[in-house]
Amino acid sequence: MPSFTFANILLESNPRSENYPGLYCRADRALSLNPQDGFWMLTGAGTFDFTTYFNSLSVMKLLKYTTATHFRLHIELRGSACTIMQTTTDQFSKESVPVEETAVHLDAGDDWQSVDVDFRITDTTVLAGFVIETEGAVELRNGYYELELSDDPHDVELVLATTTFKKEGFVTGNIELVRRNIVESGEDIADHFNMYVMDNGRTLDKEALDSDRITIVPEGNVGGAGGFTRGMIMALEQNPPATHVILMDDDVAISPESIKRTYNLLRILKPEHEYSMISGAMLNYRIGEDQCEDTGYMGPRGDFLPCKPMLRMTLLDDLIYNEMFEPSKDMRTALYAGWWYCCIPTDMIRKNGLPLPVFVRSDDTEYGWRCKPEFITMNSLCIWHMPFQEKYDAAVERYQTTRNPLISQFTTGFAPESDFIYAMHNKLRLELKKFGYTNAELVLDGFEDFLKGPRFIEQKGMAERTFLAANRNKEKLMTFEELQKVAERDPVLKGFDIRKIDRQLIDEDSPRTYTERLVDYVTDNGQRYIRTSGDGYAVIPLMGWVYPAGAIRGKQKLVVLDWYARKGAIRTKDAERYRAIRKRYLRDMRYYRAHAARLREEYAAARDKLTSIEFWKDYLDMN
């Protein structure tokens, strides 16, 4: 049986590993790196458990998806006397269990000693790892997991494609990590890897950043969909052609080891799993141990939902939950993998075509649904992403998320159980109840552009022009200092002091009686049927999905704050503007009901064109 090195024991030295060491090792002692000699020190007598997010072995999934039949740990140590042994977990574990029969004892010594531990696996093993019990300081290096396979590994040519728009701080750091740890690693992946960076803002220094197997591609602002599509086309047309392409966001931090393990996983998949997408997890850039999502699905009301709850990746029971989770039947009707980190077989692209030209939002969800692949997730395959609530953008959340799911559903049949008309209606009502008239108009802008049919969106440059227009038309925010000056001139906001505002005040709500709830529903917060000018003001969060119904009822003005960005706006109840927007909405709905069948036929007929290489090459000026 062939042997195969699958994963390096990962011990990074960066702020993340210092703040969240439990992602790498659990211990009552510190670990420190000697960067000159490239080894780690376990400082003092203690127990060091490596059954962690990055350093445990996903035995259950490897047995399910790959040709692995046996597992082995290799590691080199020197220093004080110590004992190394395998650990194991099952579906109910909260702590790892040492496997005493695998224990290897080393006497103290100044020379490096190699240890190989053959793992003992049972039918209930979910994760396996190892523990080192030391009598004093011990240094370690060159640790890795080796697998025995029933078949020879496959040949894989891997592309990493990322699209950026003026995110130089993130992108240049990731390029350097890839160059140093993958391209120059001397490992097998180095000869079968290319990174393409689609620079939509044309702000990267191509001459300085281009290197062997890393290419900066300046292009127009064609959004994430356009940038990722160019990456797909380049992957298909390079020599030799790529077998797989990883699509990755720009505002992320990476661990190169995740990319290496993705490559290794692809090489050993069983034939029945070779046509799978690998969905990397999104961990929280601000709270590095928290997993936000790995796979998601479209809910019946047209909302984007994570399959799993928020998980903490320093807790062993959460690691096990993460490995064992199976999407429900309802989730599987519209399952997707986000393109913050998603690995797609190029054969899947050849079979199903390219993404839709929707700029941003719904490109990844629609494509995952269209291809209907098996999704593989695994602990340690991840990136760290800025939390969505820290970058709320009405141009995206009101214009794009109204227009694009409808385009997707009508073109390819995307998420047939999801009601995107309801989602549009709900977004509109939320904005109107919170006096967000400007952003309510963005919702209708997106709906009306969808109603124009496929000939509208297929126009070259239209995706960028409409997105730029949405950014111009969205609600304008002021800095806290500017907002305070405006508030001081407004008699309704008398007493408002930004210095006395905190998150508790912004986030809190007030209870309502059943009658109050009924009145608010019928009148849209005093703007319909029974119109009231309102009294006083409330302070609420900016995020569009938040509905502090008790806090806003009966108010004349609302101060909406984005405390992440330290910006906000002042909204005033305006029954006449409310009525104009409602009138526009009802007109749009009459048109939709009269023309829905025709639109569905036109979008469906445009599918082959909009997802073809010929269309996209012209759209991206690649001819």
XYZ file of C-alpha atoms in Angstrom:
623
model
C 0.000 0.000 0.000
C 1.361 3.459 -0.863
C 2.191 5.880 1.964
C 1.074 9.496 1.740
C 1.878 12.559 3.849
C -1.476 14.263 4.410
C -1.041 17.050 6.969
C 1.777 18.817 8.761
C 1.511 19.368 12.487
C 0.771 23.088 12.414
C 2.356 25.403 14.966
C 2.164 28.935 13.628
C 3.705 32.049 15.119
C 1.368 34.996 14.597
C -1.102 37.056 16.644
C -3.859 34.521 15.977
C -1.887 31.585 17.382
C -0.910 33.663 20.405
C -4.489 34.777 21.083
C -6.104 31.396 20.338
C -3.501 28.721 21.096
C -6.290 26.188 21.645
C -6.695 25.972 17.866
C -3.277 24.281 17.803
C -2.580 22.754 21.222
C -4.294 22.563 24.616
C -1.881 22.810 27.492
C -1.288 24.336 30.901
C 2.110 25.480 29.649
C 3.216 27.800 26.872
C 4.637 26.903 23.472
C 7.317 29.065 21.906
C 8.941 29.126 18.469
C 12.624 29.271 17.656
C 12.367 30.887 14.208
C 16.053 30.497 13.398
C 16.092 26.725 13.773
C 12.423 26.090 13.001
C 11.473 24.059 16.059
C 8.959 24.488 18.854
C 9.524 24.282 22.594
C 7.073 22.843 25.086
C 8.102 24.914 28.081
C 8.308 22.811 31.197
C 6.734 19.680 32.636
C 3.126 19.242 31.580
C 0.607 17.626 29.253
C 0.279 18.975 25.717
C -2.795 17.766 23.820
C -2.767 18.216 20.030
C -6.321 16.904 19.486
C -7.290 20.327 18.174
C -8.836 22.083 15.171
C -5.581 22.187 13.209
C -3.698 19.244 14.662
C -6.238 16.459 15.034
C -6.842 14.054 12.178
C -10.356 13.811 10.704
C -10.360 10.011 10.716
C -14.103 9.511 10.223
C -14.189 11.730 7.123
C -10.926 10.414 5.712
C -12.256 6.860 5.902
C -15.531 7.962 4.284
C -14.190 10.106 1.440
C -10.658 8.889 0.722
C -8.692 5.727 0.044
C -6.946 5.972 3.434
C -6.794 2.691 5.332
C -4.272 3.358 8.107
C -2.959 6.414 9.991
C 0.422 7.203 11.489
C 2.029 10.129 13.330
C 5.656 11.089 12.734
C 7.385 13.629 14.960
C 10.916 14.503 16.098
C 11.737 15.574 19.672
C 14.649 16.338 21.977
C 15.112 17.548 25.531
C 13.562 16.204 28.717
C 12.058 12.753 29.056
C 8.568 12.513 27.603
C 5.844 10.131 26.480
C 3.922 10.413 23.193
C 0.693 8.577 22.561
C -2.332 8.649 20.282
C -5.614 10.186 21.426
C -9.098 9.316 20.204
C -12.632 10.710 20.364
C -16.111 9.442 19.607
C -19.374 11.260 18.963
C -19.922 12.062 22.663
C -16.408 13.137 23.659
C -15.765 16.348 25.538
C -12.142 15.407 26.199
C -9.732 13.339 24.149
C -8.848 9.881 25.441
C -5.204 8.679 25.359
C -4.704 5.273 23.742
C -2.289 3.698 26.240
C -1.257 0.854 23.905
C 0.343 3.378 21.519
C 2.547 5.080 24.137
C 6.192 5.683 23.203
C 8.571 6.824 25.958
C 11.729 8.831 25.183
C 14.579 9.323 27.615
C 16.094 12.751 28.042
C 18.701 13.627 25.424
C 20.313 16.426 23.449
C 19.916 14.726 20.055
C 16.760 14.695 17.944
C 14.821 11.448 18.237
C 12.231 10.330 15.670
C 8.959 8.811 16.806
C 6.362 7.017 14.675
C 3.039 6.159 16.281
C 0.704 3.778 14.434
C -2.884 4.792 15.229
C -5.503 2.375 16.467
C -8.873 3.239 14.981
C -12.335 1.855 15.807
C -15.718 2.178 14.123
C -16.637 5.013 16.526
C -13.512 7.150 16.036
C -14.360 10.665 14.871
C -11.085 12.521 15.484
C -7.662 11.194 16.430
C -4.671 13.155 17.623
C -1.790 12.855 20.043
C -0.658 13.992 23.452
C 2.861 14.628 24.771
C 3.465 14.287 28.517
C 6.752 15.923 29.443
C 8.974 15.884 32.549
C 10.558 19.187 31.517
C 11.187 21.357 28.464
C 10.918 19.497 25.168
C 11.579 20.728 21.644
C 9.703 19.344 18.641
C 9.880 19.633 14.858
C 8.941 17.931 11.590
C 5.596 16.532 12.723
C 3.131 15.191 10.195
C 0.370 12.657 9.666
C 1.057 9.857 7.199
C -1.673 7.723 5.639
C -1.591 4.339 3.998
C -3.769 4.234 0.894
C -5.514 1.443 -0.963
C -4.770 3.167 -4.311
C -2.114 5.476 -5.696
C -2.802 9.226 -5.324
C -4.374 11.112 -8.256
C -2.662 13.838 -10.247
C -4.061 17.262 -9.304
C -3.401 20.691 -10.807
C -4.725 23.290 -8.382
C -5.533 26.961 -8.985
C -6.223 29.502 -6.245
C -8.278 32.365 -7.722
C -9.041 35.467 -5.697
C -10.763 38.672 -6.742
C -9.898 41.952 -5.071
C -11.074 45.527 -5.172
C -8.742 47.840 -3.233
C -8.034 45.393 -0.393
C -4.255 45.655 -0.695
C -3.600 45.061 3.001
C -5.224 41.627 2.947
C -4.204 40.529 -0.536
C -0.505 41.354 -0.470
C -0.103 39.547 2.853
C -1.840 36.448 1.489
C 0.279 36.522 -1.674
C 3.430 36.548 0.435
C 2.188 33.643 2.590
C 1.384 31.612 -0.524
C 4.725 32.400 -2.142
C 6.772 31.517 0.920
C 4.796 28.519 2.236
C 3.463 26.896 -0.942
C 5.330 27.979 -4.076
C 8.739 27.833 -2.349
C 7.862 24.993 0.043
C 9.573 22.196 -1.879
C 6.459 20.055 -1.288
C 4.592 18.287 -4.074
C 1.972 21.033 -4.289
C 4.622 23.557 -5.380
C 4.863 21.970 -8.838
C 1.103 21.696 -9.348
C -0.220 25.059 -8.187
C -0.989 28.508 -9.602
C -2.452 31.593 -7.939
C -4.368 34.164 -10.008
C -5.278 37.487 -8.408
C -7.956 39.378 -10.358
C -7.283 43.029 -9.541
C -10.629 44.753 -10.185
C -9.354 48.034 -8.781
C -6.036 47.978 -10.676
C -4.250 49.090 -7.494
C -1.768 46.217 -7.056
C 1.847 46.503 -8.199
C 1.894 43.726 -10.784
C 5.606 44.017 -11.468
C 6.466 43.660 -7.791
C 3.942 40.919 -6.932
C 4.132 38.669 -10.000
C 6.384 35.671 -9.453
C 6.708 32.018 -10.363
C 3.164 30.570 -10.205
C 1.598 33.819 -8.887
C -0.009 36.135 -11.459
C -1.707 39.497 -10.929
C -4.448 40.092 -13.530
C -5.501 43.763 -13.855
C -9.091 44.106 -15.078
C -12.110 46.382 -14.926
C -14.459 46.361 -11.971
C -16.548 43.336 -12.915
C -17.346 42.341 -9.346
C -16.724 39.057 -7.603
C -18.695 37.102 -10.204
C -16.615 38.528 -13.057
C -13.312 38.106 -11.263
C -13.986 34.530 -10.204
C -15.218 33.692 -13.696
C -11.973 34.975 -15.209
C -10.121 32.784 -12.703
C -12.177 29.784 -13.800
C -11.463 30.440 -17.467
C -7.739 30.855 -16.812
C -7.755 27.594 -14.844
C -9.413 25.791 -17.763
C -7.018 27.222 -20.341
C -3.659 27.066 -18.554
C -1.118 24.420 -19.547
C -1.593 21.858 -18.140
C -5.281 22.588 -17.446
C -6.244 22.806 -13.799
C -8.235 19.937 -12.345
C -9.576 22.090 -9.497
C -9.935 25.775 -8.689
C -10.275 27.320 -5.230
C -12.314 30.539 -5.226
C -11.361 32.767 -2.287
C -12.460 36.215 -1.089
C -9.987 39.057 -0.807
C -10.789 40.335 2.718
C -9.579 37.159 4.415
C -6.566 35.849 6.271
C -5.301 32.435 5.243
C -3.360 29.538 6.656
C -1.305 28.039 3.803
C -1.613 24.650 5.496
C -5.356 24.685 4.711
C -4.544 24.989 1.012
C -1.976 22.184 1.253
C -4.468 19.901 2.972
C -7.100 20.726 0.349
C -4.624 19.696 -2.354
C -3.743 16.484 -0.513
C -7.401 15.652 0.096
C -8.145 16.019 -3.619
C -5.344 13.577 -4.451
C -6.766 10.743 -2.369
C -10.542 11.021 -2.865
C -12.371 7.824 -3.718
C -13.752 7.734 -7.291
C -17.326 8.232 -6.068
C -16.315 11.476 -4.312
C -14.028 13.021 -6.934
C -16.852 15.207 -8.258
C -17.350 16.988 -4.916
C -16.937 20.604 -3.897
C -14.773 21.229 -0.847
C -16.263 24.001 1.274
C -13.773 25.754 3.524
C -15.094 27.274 6.728
C -15.417 30.969 7.466
C -13.854 31.711 10.839
C -14.333 35.103 12.465
C -11.446 37.455 11.709
C -12.112 39.325 14.963
C -12.694 36.259 17.165
C -10.371 33.760 15.563
C -11.700 30.648 17.333
C -15.318 31.125 16.219
C -16.657 29.437 13.080
C -19.449 31.399 11.405
C -20.295 29.105 8.500
C -18.984 26.443 6.167
C -22.033 25.488 4.109
C -25.306 27.398 3.842
C -28.743 27.096 2.324
C -31.579 29.261 1.059
C -34.514 29.407 3.457
C -38.163 29.210 2.353
C -38.525 32.974 2.808
C -35.601 33.715 0.533
C -32.954 34.316 3.184
C -29.333 33.137 3.213
C -28.813 30.851 6.218
C -25.836 28.918 7.654
C -26.389 25.200 8.036
C -24.611 25.003 11.372
C -24.881 27.133 14.500
C -21.948 29.285 15.540
C -19.229 26.933 16.798
C -16.125 27.543 18.901
C -13.199 25.692 17.392
C -11.212 25.530 20.628
C -13.881 23.272 22.178
C -13.486 19.575 21.428
C -17.214 18.848 21.465
C -17.728 21.608 18.874
C -15.007 20.058 16.698
C -16.856 16.759 16.812
C -20.217 18.405 16.062
C -18.560 20.161 13.122
C -17.297 16.856 11.710
C -20.462 14.835 12.246
C -23.070 17.376 11.124
C -25.362 16.301 8.265
C -27.589 18.877 6.505
C -31.308 18.271 6.918
C -33.595 17.388 4.027
C -34.879 20.977 3.873
C -31.330 22.334 3.712
C -30.410 20.009 0.875
C -33.035 21.531 -1.428
C -30.913 24.690 -1.767
C -27.469 23.912 -0.343
C -24.433 25.998 -1.306
C -20.821 26.727 -0.431
C -19.725 30.357 -0.096
C -16.888 31.551 -2.270
C -14.868 32.847 0.657
C -13.149 29.438 0.195
C -14.660 26.889 -2.173
C -12.816 24.285 -4.242
C -14.566 23.295 -7.490
C -13.552 20.519 -9.936
C -12.993 22.026 -13.380
C -14.965 19.136 -14.911
C -17.931 20.541 -13.019
C -17.382 23.921 -14.714
C -17.186 22.287 -18.138
C -20.437 20.427 -17.490
C -22.503 23.181 -15.829
C -21.103 26.352 -17.334
C -19.834 29.547 -15.716
C -21.496 31.801 -13.111
C -24.214 34.330 -13.914
C -23.114 37.970 -14.500
C -24.636 39.361 -11.291
C -21.544 41.256 -9.981
C -21.839 40.268 -6.285
C -24.254 38.246 -4.143
C -26.034 35.070 -5.212
C -23.320 34.057 -7.697
C -21.936 31.426 -5.317
C -25.305 30.304 -3.934
C -26.813 29.837 -7.383
C -23.750 28.029 -8.710
C -23.667 25.594 -5.799
C -27.352 24.824 -6.334
C -26.956 24.510 -10.111
C -24.105 22.011 -9.916
C -25.789 19.956 -7.150
C -22.501 18.479 -5.911
C -21.656 16.621 -2.768
C -20.097 19.116 -0.330
C -17.112 18.046 1.757
C -16.133 20.012 4.856
C -13.362 19.185 7.293
C -11.796 20.717 10.390
C -8.717 22.821 9.489
C -9.898 23.757 5.970
C -10.721 27.420 6.499
C -10.040 31.123 6.174
C -10.640 34.019 8.574
C -13.190 36.502 7.200
C -14.392 39.903 8.347
C -17.807 39.441 10.037
C -20.699 40.435 7.769
C -22.234 42.730 10.387
C -19.056 44.818 10.376
C -19.394 45.665 6.695
C -23.125 46.191 6.169
C -23.700 47.826 2.801
C -27.200 48.808 1.673
C -26.130 48.734 -1.992
C -25.454 45.008 -1.532
C -28.112 44.056 1.003
C -30.976 45.975 -0.597
C -30.230 46.272 -4.328
C -28.112 43.175 -5.054
C -29.902 40.739 -2.729
C -33.258 41.753 -4.187
C -32.301 41.564 -7.853
C -29.837 38.675 -8.056
C -31.750 35.787 -6.415
C -34.720 36.540 -8.673
C -32.472 36.574 -11.759
C -30.936 33.301 -10.578
C -34.257 31.621 -9.896
C -35.761 32.612 -13.239
C -32.616 31.712 -15.220
C -31.617 28.337 -13.780
C -34.483 27.379 -11.439
C -32.357 28.235 -8.384
C -33.871 27.469 -4.953
C -37.381 26.583 -6.161
C -38.710 26.353 -2.601
C -37.517 29.890 -1.713
C -39.902 32.836 -2.092
C -37.773 35.752 -3.251
C -40.830 37.933 -3.866
C -41.631 37.556 -0.178
C -38.002 38.400 0.645
C -38.249 41.568 -1.446
C -41.534 42.514 0.219
C -40.071 41.893 3.680
C -36.962 44.005 3.030
C -39.170 46.819 1.762
C -41.465 46.722 4.811
C -38.517 46.644 7.205
C -37.046 49.754 5.639
C -40.373 51.583 5.562
C -41.167 50.810 9.196
C -37.750 52.186 10.142
C -38.194 55.268 7.905
C -35.392 54.025 5.645
C -37.037 55.414 2.551
C -33.816 55.795 0.564
C -32.868 52.165 1.060
C -36.465 51.071 0.415
C -36.139 52.699 -2.996
C -32.977 50.625 -3.552
C -35.072 47.485 -3.031
C -37.429 48.605 -5.783
C -34.505 49.629 -8.003
C -33.251 46.039 -7.799
C -36.698 44.594 -8.421
C -37.297 46.839 -11.425
C -33.921 45.988 -12.961
C -34.841 42.313 -12.646
C -38.121 43.089 -14.424
C -36.151 44.463 -17.406
C -35.194 40.912 -18.347
C -31.938 39.217 -19.359
C -31.086 41.655 -22.153
C -30.538 44.294 -19.485
C -28.026 42.372 -17.365
C -26.121 40.879 -20.305
C -25.012 44.334 -21.484
C -21.273 44.775 -21.058
C -20.520 46.931 -18.015
C -24.135 46.990 -16.820
C -23.360 45.059 -13.626
C -20.808 47.669 -12.595
C -22.966 50.641 -13.606
C -25.975 49.432 -11.640
C -23.875 48.656 -8.561
C -22.206 52.068 -8.689
C -25.639 53.653 -9.045
C -26.865 51.717 -5.995
C -23.874 53.009 -4.032
C -24.650 56.573 -5.102
C -28.331 56.222 -4.247
C -28.076 54.463 -0.880
C -28.584 56.281 2.395
C -25.686 58.622 3.117
C -23.973 58.161 6.462
C -22.255 60.789 8.580
C -19.376 60.409 10.978
C -20.390 60.496 14.625
C -18.949 64.000 14.881
C -21.003 65.234 11.909
C -24.114 63.495 13.201
C -23.756 65.170 16.609
C -23.599 68.622 15.006
C -26.761 67.950 12.977
C -28.553 66.577 16.050
C -27.752 69.683 18.076
C -29.697 71.786 15.567
C -32.750 69.510 15.610
C -35.309 70.241 18.373
C -36.686 66.665 18.211
C -33.222 65.333 19.053
C -32.721 67.657 21.991
C -30.411 66.043 24.516
C -28.877 63.577 22.066
C -25.225 63.061 22.963
C -23.191 60.499 21.028
C -20.761 60.322 23.942
C -23.510 58.808 26.097
C -24.513 56.177 23.542
C -23.261 52.615 23.962
C -24.001 49.219 22.427
C -26.554 48.394 25.106
C -28.645 51.422 24.173
C -28.267 50.802 20.431
C -29.249 47.132 20.646
C -32.022 47.166 23.229
C -35.715 46.963 22.360
C -39.000 47.461 24.229
C -41.848 44.936 24.611
C -45.178 45.482 22.834
C -48.670 44.347 23.688
C -50.661 42.239 21.248
C -52.744 45.290 20.322
C -49.643 47.387 19.704
C -48.192 44.684 17.509
C -51.419 44.502 15.503
C -51.588 48.281 15.058
C -47.930 48.478 14.001
C -48.468 45.694 11.465
C -51.564 47.224 9.910
C -50.309 50.820 9.883
C -46.621 50.198 9.146
C -45.665 52.115 12.266
C -48.230 54.878 11.839
C -47.777 55.539 8.122
C -50.714 53.664 6.588
C -54.471 54.049 7.159
C -53.819 55.736 10.522
C -51.106 58.338 10.059
C -49.279 59.918 12.977
C -46.350 62.308 12.943
C -44.812 60.583 15.944
C -43.005 61.961 18.978
C -39.373 61.970 20.022
C -36.642 59.694 18.716
C -35.010 56.303 19.186
C -31.465 55.057 18.603
C -31.257 51.771 16.683
C -28.670 49.695 14.756
C -28.022 50.417 11.079
C -28.154 46.765 9.919
C -31.159 46.259 7.677
C -32.174 42.859 9.071
C -32.640 44.242 12.622
C -36.213 45.142 13.649
C -36.398 46.776 17.110
C -40.171 47.120 16.835
C -40.813 48.349 20.370
C -38.072 50.958 20.278
C -39.206 52.567 17.013
C -43.003 52.569 17.444
C -44.564 55.986 17.739
C -41.317 57.857 17.077
C -40.877 60.833 14.791
C -37.159 60.367 14.176
C -34.696 57.516 14.287
C -30.956 57.779 14.762
C -29.424 54.731 13.041
C -25.855 53.914 14.027
C -23.154 51.648 12.641
C -20.942 51.476 15.682
C -18.415 49.303 13.833
C -17.740 52.071 11.282
C -18.542 54.922 13.721
C -21.084 56.374 11.306
C -24.820 56.955 11.292
C -27.834 58.783 9.865
C -30.944 60.592 11.086
C -34.285 59.475 9.643
C -37.584 61.360 9.842
C -41.042 59.844 9.473
C -42.509 60.980 6.155
C -45.975 59.609 5.390
C -46.043 61.165 1.918
C -42.768 59.540 0.913
C -44.013 56.278 2.393
C -47.150 56.524 0.241
C -45.135 57.218 -2.930
C -42.929 54.191 -2.353
C -45.932 51.966 -1.619
C -47.584 53.191 -4.813
C -44.443 52.376 -6.781
C -44.289 48.923 -5.187
C -47.907 48.118 -6.047
C -47.324 49.255 -9.631
C -44.237 47.019 -9.876
C -46.153 44.048 -8.483
C -48.941 44.502 -11.010
C -46.332 44.450 -13.779
C -44.649 41.386 -12.262
C -47.879 39.399 -12.051
C -48.729 40.284 -15.646
C -45.286 39.421 -17.063
C -43.819 36.745 -14.734
C -44.405 33.900 -17.183
C -42.772 35.797 -20.041
C -39.808 36.805 -17.870
C -39.308 33.236 -16.746
C -39.179 32.064 -20.362
C -36.787 34.832 -21.412
C -34.380 34.277 -18.524
C -34.432 30.488 -18.985
C -33.760 30.901 -22.711
C -30.741 33.110 -21.902
C -29.173 30.583 -19.537
C -26.820 28.898 -22.009
C -25.589 32.219 -23.346
C -25.066 33.888 -19.941
C -23.048 30.931 -18.598
C -20.947 30.294 -21.705
C -17.235 30.905 -22.152
C -17.936 32.864 -25.356
C -20.240 35.313 -23.557
C -17.885 35.769 -20.623
C -14.779 36.260 -22.749
C -16.525 39.075 -24.581
C -17.943 40.471 -21.317
C -14.473 40.475 -19.718
C -12.672 41.723 -22.871
C -10.611 38.525 -23.015
C -10.918 38.040 -26.790
